[in-house]
Amino acid sequence: MLILASQSPRRRELMKLITEDFICKTADVDETLPDGISPAEAVLELSRIKALPFKNEGDTVIGADTVVAIDGKILGKPANADAARDMLRLLSGREHSVFTGVTVIEGEKIQSFYSETKVRFYPLSESDIERYIATGEPFDKAGAYGIQGYGALLVEEIHGDYFNVVGLPVSKLNNLLINK
């Protein structure tokens, strides 16, 4: 049995590109990270933390986590509209990185990797930001935007894996799974 340790509807949809034969499970885990941790280290640790509770429940367990980072600062999910505004203002007209970490557990074997995609936003006016916040889309997404929805209108260009920005680098994950 393949377990995707995620509650993200986006990850579920992306996982279906690899296989339809999986179940989703989540555990209440402590996602507190040490101060000063790099975005790459953060997503590796968080993906591991999310996968470990199911280590003995399936043949293969996949955990994943995504963060947005700019100027060395990790942007999580905004707590409210003010936090979303602050994040979108910070990203406006600038390039940032989206990191997704993936951990695959098969028995005692644990493999982890991360992908980084560079994303550049158009300069955003206050009305652009307010219009986007009014969609409700920013509130359950790292960095206060979803590239697969209305957030696509904010993006000038990306360098790297689009699906990584959505939340799961499916090509890299598939390659790991078929070449295990």
PDB file of C-alpha atoms in Angstrom:
ATOM      1  CA  MET A   1       0.000   0.000   0.000  1.00  0.00           C
ATOM      2  CA  LEU A   2       1.219   3.501  -0.854  1.00  0.00           C
ATOM      3  CA  ILE A   3       0.485   6.245   1.675  1.00  0.00           C
ATOM      4  CA  LEU A   4       0.686   9.931   0.842  1.00  0.00           C
ATOM      5  CA  ALA A   5       1.130  11.667   4.194  1.00  0.00           C
ATOM      6  CA  SER A   6      -0.586  14.892   3.178  1.00  0.00           C
ATOM      7  CA  GLN A   7      -3.910  16.652   3.491  1.00  0.00           C
ATOM      8  CA  SER A   8      -3.201  18.932   0.522  1.00  0.00           C
ATOM      9  CA  PRO A   9      -5.771  18.533  -2.257  1.00  0.00           C
ATOM     10  CA  ARG A  10      -3.148  19.787  -4.708  1.00  0.00           C
ATOM     11  CA  ARG A  11      -0.682  17.053  -3.706  1.00  0.00           C
ATOM     12  CA  ARG A  12      -3.417  14.435  -4.026  1.00  0.00           C
ATOM     13  CA  GLU A  13      -4.167  15.542  -7.577  1.00  0.00           C
ATOM     14  CA  LEU A  14      -0.488  15.614  -8.504  1.00  0.00           C
ATOM     15  CA  MET A  15       0.100  12.177  -6.986  1.00  0.00           C
ATOM     16  CA  LYS A  16      -2.573  10.826  -9.355  1.00  0.00           C
ATOM     17  CA  LEU A  17      -0.202  11.640 -12.229  1.00  0.00           C
ATOM     18  CA  ILE A  18       2.075   8.919 -10.806  1.00  0.00           C
ATOM     19  CA  THR A  19      -0.542   6.431  -9.594  1.00  0.00           C
ATOM     20  CA  GLU A  20      -4.205   6.209  -8.628  1.00  0.00           C
ATOM     21  CA  ASP A  21      -3.364   3.483  -6.121  1.00  0.00           C
ATOM     22  CA  PHE A  22      -2.658   5.362  -2.892  1.00  0.00           C
ATOM     23  CA  ILE A  23      -4.372   6.558   0.249  1.00  0.00           C
ATOM     24  CA  CYS A  24      -3.916   9.817   2.142  1.00  0.00           C
ATOM     25  CA  LYS A  25      -3.269   9.984   5.848  1.00  0.00           C
ATOM     26  CA  THR A  26      -2.171  12.757   8.141  1.00  0.00           C
ATOM     27  CA  ALA A  27      -0.912  12.871  11.688  1.00  0.00           C
ATOM     28  CA  ASP A  28      -0.820  15.739  14.124  1.00  0.00           C
ATOM     29  CA  VAL A  29       2.926  16.414  14.233  1.00  0.00           C
ATOM     30  CA  ASP A  30       5.025  19.189  15.723  1.00  0.00           C
ATOM     31  CA  GLU A  31       6.252  21.290  12.794  1.00  0.00           C
ATOM     32  CA  THR A  32       8.375  23.607  14.941  1.00  0.00           C
ATOM     33  CA  LEU A  33      11.734  24.215  13.294  1.00  0.00           C
ATOM     34  CA  PRO A  34      14.939  25.507  14.845  1.00  0.00           C
ATOM     35  CA  ASP A  35      15.789  29.165  14.274  1.00  0.00           C
ATOM     36  CA  GLY A  36      18.120  29.816  11.385  1.00  0.00           C
ATOM     37  CA  ILE A  37      17.309  26.623   9.479  1.00  0.00           C
ATOM     38  CA  SER A  38      17.657  26.988   5.712  1.00  0.00           C
ATOM     39  CA  PRO A  39      14.575  26.571   3.509  1.00  0.00           C
ATOM     40  CA  ALA A  40      16.035  23.398   1.958  1.00  0.00           C
ATOM     41  CA  GLU A  41      16.756  21.879   5.380  1.00  0.00           C
ATOM     42  CA  ALA A  42      13.295  22.944   6.582  1.00  0.00           C
ATOM     43  CA  VAL A  43      11.376  21.138   3.826  1.00  0.00           C
ATOM     44  CA  LEU A  44      13.524  18.028   4.180  1.00  0.00           C
ATOM     45  CA  GLU A  45      12.869  17.918   7.925  1.00  0.00           C
ATOM     46  CA  LEU A  46       9.145  18.687   7.583  1.00  0.00           C
ATOM     47  CA  SER A  47       8.629  16.042   4.890  1.00  0.00           C
ATOM     48  CA  ARG A  48      10.378  13.491   7.125  1.00  0.00           C
ATOM     49  CA  ILE A  49       8.321  14.487  10.180  1.00  0.00           C
ATOM     50  CA  LYS A  50       5.093  14.076   8.168  1.00  0.00           C
ATOM     51  CA  ALA A  51       6.038  10.648   6.781  1.00  0.00           C
ATOM     52  CA  LEU A  52       7.485   8.985   9.900  1.00  0.00           C
ATOM     53  CA  PRO A  53       4.192   8.353  11.770  1.00  0.00           C
ATOM     54  CA  PHE A  54       3.145   5.963   8.983  1.00  0.00           C
ATOM     55  CA  LYS A  55       6.470   4.154   8.574  1.00  0.00           C
ATOM     56  CA  ASN A  56       5.077   0.751   9.569  1.00  0.00           C
ATOM     57  CA  GLU A  57       1.621   1.139   8.018  1.00  0.00           C
ATOM     58  CA  GLY A  58       2.363   0.828   4.319  1.00  0.00           C
ATOM     59  CA  ASP A  59       4.837  -0.519   1.828  1.00  0.00           C
ATOM     60  CA  THR A  60       5.774   3.013   0.822  1.00  0.00           C
ATOM     61  CA  VAL A  61       5.106   6.294   2.621  1.00  0.00           C
ATOM     62  CA  ILE A  62       5.576   9.695   1.001  1.00  0.00           C
ATOM     63  CA  GLY A  63       5.714  12.913   3.001  1.00  0.00           C
ATOM     64  CA  ALA A  64       6.069  16.359   1.458  1.00  0.00           C
ATOM     65  CA  ASP A  65       6.212  19.990   2.492  1.00  0.00           C
ATOM     66  CA  THR A  66       6.527  23.244   0.563  1.00  0.00           C
ATOM     67  CA  VAL A  67       7.813  26.654   1.641  1.00  0.00           C
ATOM     68  CA  VAL A  68       8.344  29.959  -0.085  1.00  0.00           C
ATOM     69  CA  ALA A  69      11.560  31.803   0.758  1.00  0.00           C
ATOM     70  CA  ILE A  70      12.840  35.280  -0.011  1.00  0.00           C
ATOM     71  CA  ASP A  71      15.902  37.019   1.394  1.00  0.00           C
ATOM     72  CA  GLY A  72      16.616  33.884   3.430  1.00  0.00           C
ATOM     73  CA  LYS A  73      13.245  34.169   5.193  1.00  0.00           C
ATOM     74  CA  ILE A  74      10.716  31.341   5.067  1.00  0.00           C
ATOM     75  CA  LEU A  75       7.153  32.417   4.340  1.00  0.00           C
ATOM     76  CA  GLY A  76       4.558  29.988   5.619  1.00  0.00           C
ATOM     77  CA  LYS A  77       0.806  30.183   5.277  1.00  0.00           C
ATOM     78  CA  PRO A  78      -0.571  33.610   6.208  1.00  0.00           C
ATOM     79  CA  ALA A  79      -2.583  33.708   9.424  1.00  0.00           C
ATOM     80  CA  ASN A  80      -4.875  36.469   8.176  1.00  0.00           C
ATOM     81  CA  ALA A  81      -5.406  39.083   5.447  1.00  0.00           C
ATOM     82  CA  ASP A  82      -2.809  41.449   6.926  1.00  0.00           C
ATOM     83  CA  ALA A  83      -0.158  38.716   6.863  1.00  0.00           C
ATOM     84  CA  ALA A  84      -1.133  37.857   3.264  1.00  0.00           C
ATOM     85  CA  ARG A  85      -0.803  41.523   2.266  1.00  0.00           C
ATOM     86  CA  ASP A  86       2.643  41.713   3.853  1.00  0.00           C
ATOM     87  CA  MET A  87       3.811  38.576   2.043  1.00  0.00           C
ATOM     88  CA  LEU A  88       2.457  39.688  -1.326  1.00  0.00           C
ATOM     89  CA  ARG A  89       4.062  43.130  -0.935  1.00  0.00           C
ATOM     90  CA  LEU A  90       7.372  41.434  -0.142  1.00  0.00           C
ATOM     91  CA  LEU A  91       7.128  39.231  -3.247  1.00  0.00           C
ATOM     92  CA  SER A  92       5.947  42.044  -5.548  1.00  0.00           C
ATOM     93  CA  GLY A  93       8.303  42.611  -8.483  1.00  0.00           C
ATOM     94  CA  ARG A  94      10.878  40.216  -7.080  1.00  0.00           C
ATOM     95  CA  GLU A  95      12.205  36.722  -7.491  1.00  0.00           C
ATOM     96  CA  HIS A  96      11.755  34.198  -4.719  1.00  0.00           C
ATOM     97  CA  SER A  97      12.312  30.467  -4.304  1.00  0.00           C
ATOM     98  CA  VAL A  98       9.796  27.714  -3.735  1.00  0.00           C
ATOM     99  CA  PHE A  99      11.214  24.631  -2.035  1.00  0.00           C
ATOM    100  CA  THR A 100       9.421  21.314  -1.769  1.00  0.00           C
ATOM    101  CA  GLY A 101      10.928  18.519   0.270  1.00  0.00           C
ATOM    102  CA  VAL A 102       9.901  14.909  -0.239  1.00  0.00           C
ATOM    103  CA  THR A 103      10.650  11.909   1.968  1.00  0.00           C
ATOM    104  CA  VAL A 104      10.003   8.369   0.770  1.00  0.00           C
ATOM    105  CA  ILE A 105      10.049   5.583   3.357  1.00  0.00           C
ATOM    106  CA  GLU A 106      10.128   1.939   2.307  1.00  0.00           C
ATOM    107  CA  GLY A 107      10.690  -0.340   5.285  1.00  0.00           C
ATOM    108  CA  GLU A 108      13.913   0.825   6.919  1.00  0.00           C
ATOM    109  CA  LYS A 109      15.046   2.759   3.847  1.00  0.00           C
ATOM    110  CA  ILE A 110      14.459   6.515   4.016  1.00  0.00           C
ATOM    111  CA  GLN A 111      15.230   8.717   1.017  1.00  0.00           C
ATOM    112  CA  SER A 112      14.725  12.475   0.934  1.00  0.00           C
ATOM    113  CA  PHE A 113      15.219  15.165  -1.663  1.00  0.00           C
ATOM    114  CA  TYR A 114      14.129  18.704  -2.323  1.00  0.00           C
ATOM    115  CA  SER A 115      13.427  20.742  -5.419  1.00  0.00           C
ATOM    116  CA  GLU A 116      13.847  24.488  -5.770  1.00  0.00           C
ATOM    117  CA  THR A 117      12.006  26.599  -8.336  1.00  0.00           C
ATOM    118  CA  LYS A 118      12.627  30.310  -8.852  1.00  0.00           C
ATOM    119  CA  VAL A 119       9.499  32.431  -9.302  1.00  0.00           C
ATOM    120  CA  ARG A 120       9.353  36.110 -10.256  1.00  0.00           C
ATOM    121  CA  PHE A 121       6.245  38.182  -9.562  1.00  0.00           C
ATOM    122  CA  TYR A 122       5.116  41.166 -11.562  1.00  0.00           C
ATOM    123  CA  PRO A 123       5.124  44.408  -9.576  1.00  0.00           C
ATOM    124  CA  LEU A 124       1.801  44.362  -7.713  1.00  0.00           C
ATOM    125  CA  SER A 125      -0.316  47.416  -6.979  1.00  0.00           C
ATOM    126  CA  GLU A 126      -2.327  47.613  -3.774  1.00  0.00           C
ATOM    127  CA  SER A 127      -5.466  46.972  -5.829  1.00  0.00           C
ATOM    128  CA  ASP A 128      -3.838  43.860  -7.364  1.00  0.00           C
ATOM    129  CA  ILE A 129      -3.100  42.595  -3.863  1.00  0.00           C
ATOM    130  CA  GLU A 130      -6.599  43.367  -2.561  1.00  0.00           C
ATOM    131  CA  ARG A 131      -8.234  41.744  -5.583  1.00  0.00           C
ATOM    132  CA  TYR A 132      -6.173  38.599  -5.045  1.00  0.00           C
ATOM    133  CA  ILE A 133      -6.871  38.467  -1.305  1.00  0.00           C
ATOM    134  CA  ALA A 134     -10.602  38.800  -2.074  1.00  0.00           C
ATOM    135  CA  THR A 135     -10.434  35.458  -3.941  1.00  0.00           C
ATOM    136  CA  GLY A 136      -9.666  33.750  -0.610  1.00  0.00           C
ATOM    137  CA  GLU A 137      -6.905  31.802  -2.300  1.00  0.00           C
ATOM    138  CA  PRO A 138      -3.899  33.055  -0.272  1.00  0.00           C
ATOM    139  CA  PHE A 139      -4.929  31.667   3.095  1.00  0.00           C
ATOM    140  CA  ASP A 140      -3.987  28.001   2.845  1.00  0.00           C
ATOM    141  CA  LYS A 141      -0.856  28.410   0.772  1.00  0.00           C
ATOM    142  CA  ALA A 142       2.785  29.024   1.614  1.00  0.00           C
ATOM    143  CA  GLY A 143       3.813  32.522   0.576  1.00  0.00           C
ATOM    144  CA  ALA A 144       0.149  33.556   0.286  1.00  0.00           C
ATOM    145  CA  TYR A 145      -0.349  32.432  -3.309  1.00  0.00           C
ATOM    146  CA  GLY A 146      -1.214  29.435  -5.437  1.00  0.00           C
ATOM    147  CA  ILE A 147       0.309  29.350  -8.902  1.00  0.00           C
ATOM    148  CA  GLN A 148      -2.348  26.883 -10.100  1.00  0.00           C
ATOM    149  CA  GLY A 149      -5.195  29.347  -9.446  1.00  0.00           C
ATOM    150  CA  TYR A 150      -5.658  33.097  -9.621  1.00  0.00           C
ATOM    151  CA  GLY A 151      -2.114  33.414  -8.306  1.00  0.00           C
ATOM    152  CA  ALA A 152      -0.931  32.543 -11.821  1.00  0.00           C
ATOM    153  CA  LEU A 153      -1.848  36.116 -12.746  1.00  0.00           C
ATOM    154  CA  LEU A 154       0.813  37.444 -10.349  1.00  0.00           C
ATOM    155  CA  VAL A 155       3.663  35.399 -11.837  1.00  0.00           C
ATOM    156  CA  GLU A 156       5.911  36.922 -14.487  1.00  0.00           C
ATOM    157  CA  GLU A 157       8.136  33.854 -14.942  1.00  0.00           C
ATOM    158  CA  ILE A 158       9.386  30.661 -13.352  1.00  0.00           C
ATOM    159  CA  HIS A 159      12.652  28.777 -13.643  1.00  0.00           C
ATOM    160  CA  GLY A 160      12.367  25.133 -12.672  1.00  0.00           C
ATOM    161  CA  ASP A 161       9.610  22.634 -12.048  1.00  0.00           C
ATOM    162  CA  TYR A 162       6.095  24.131 -12.163  1.00  0.00           C
ATOM    163  CA  PHE A 163       4.669  21.183 -10.224  1.00  0.00           C
ATOM    164  CA  ASN A 164       7.181  21.856  -7.454  1.00  0.00           C
ATOM    165  CA  VAL A 165       5.525  25.256  -6.975  1.00  0.00           C
ATOM    166  CA  VAL A 166       2.101  23.590  -6.840  1.00  0.00           C
ATOM    167  CA  GLY A 167       3.423  21.324  -4.079  1.00  0.00           C
ATOM    168  CA  LEU A 168       4.909  18.083  -5.409  1.00  0.00           C
ATOM    169  CA  PRO A 169       7.797  17.638  -7.873  1.00  0.00           C
ATOM    170  CA  VAL A 170       6.075  14.686  -9.561  1.00  0.00           C
ATOM    171  CA  SER A 171       8.693  13.945 -12.208  1.00  0.00           C
ATOM    172  CA  LYS A 172      11.532  13.732  -9.677  1.00  0.00           C
ATOM    173  CA  LEU A 173       9.364  11.699  -7.273  1.00  0.00           C
ATOM    174  CA  ASN A 174       8.271   9.320 -10.038  1.00  0.00           C
ATOM    175  CA  ASN A 175      11.890   8.840 -11.079  1.00  0.00           C
ATOM    176  CA  LEU A 176      12.843   7.946  -7.504  1.00  0.00           C
ATOM    177  CA  LEU A 177       9.932   5.503  -7.177  1.00  0.00           C
ATOM    178  CA  ILE A 178      10.608   3.650 -10.431  1.00  0.00           C
ATOM    179  CA  ASN A 179      14.383   3.497  -9.905  1.00  0.00           C
ATOM    180  CA  LYS A 180      14.377   2.328  -6.291  1.00  0.00           C
TER     181      LYS A 180
END
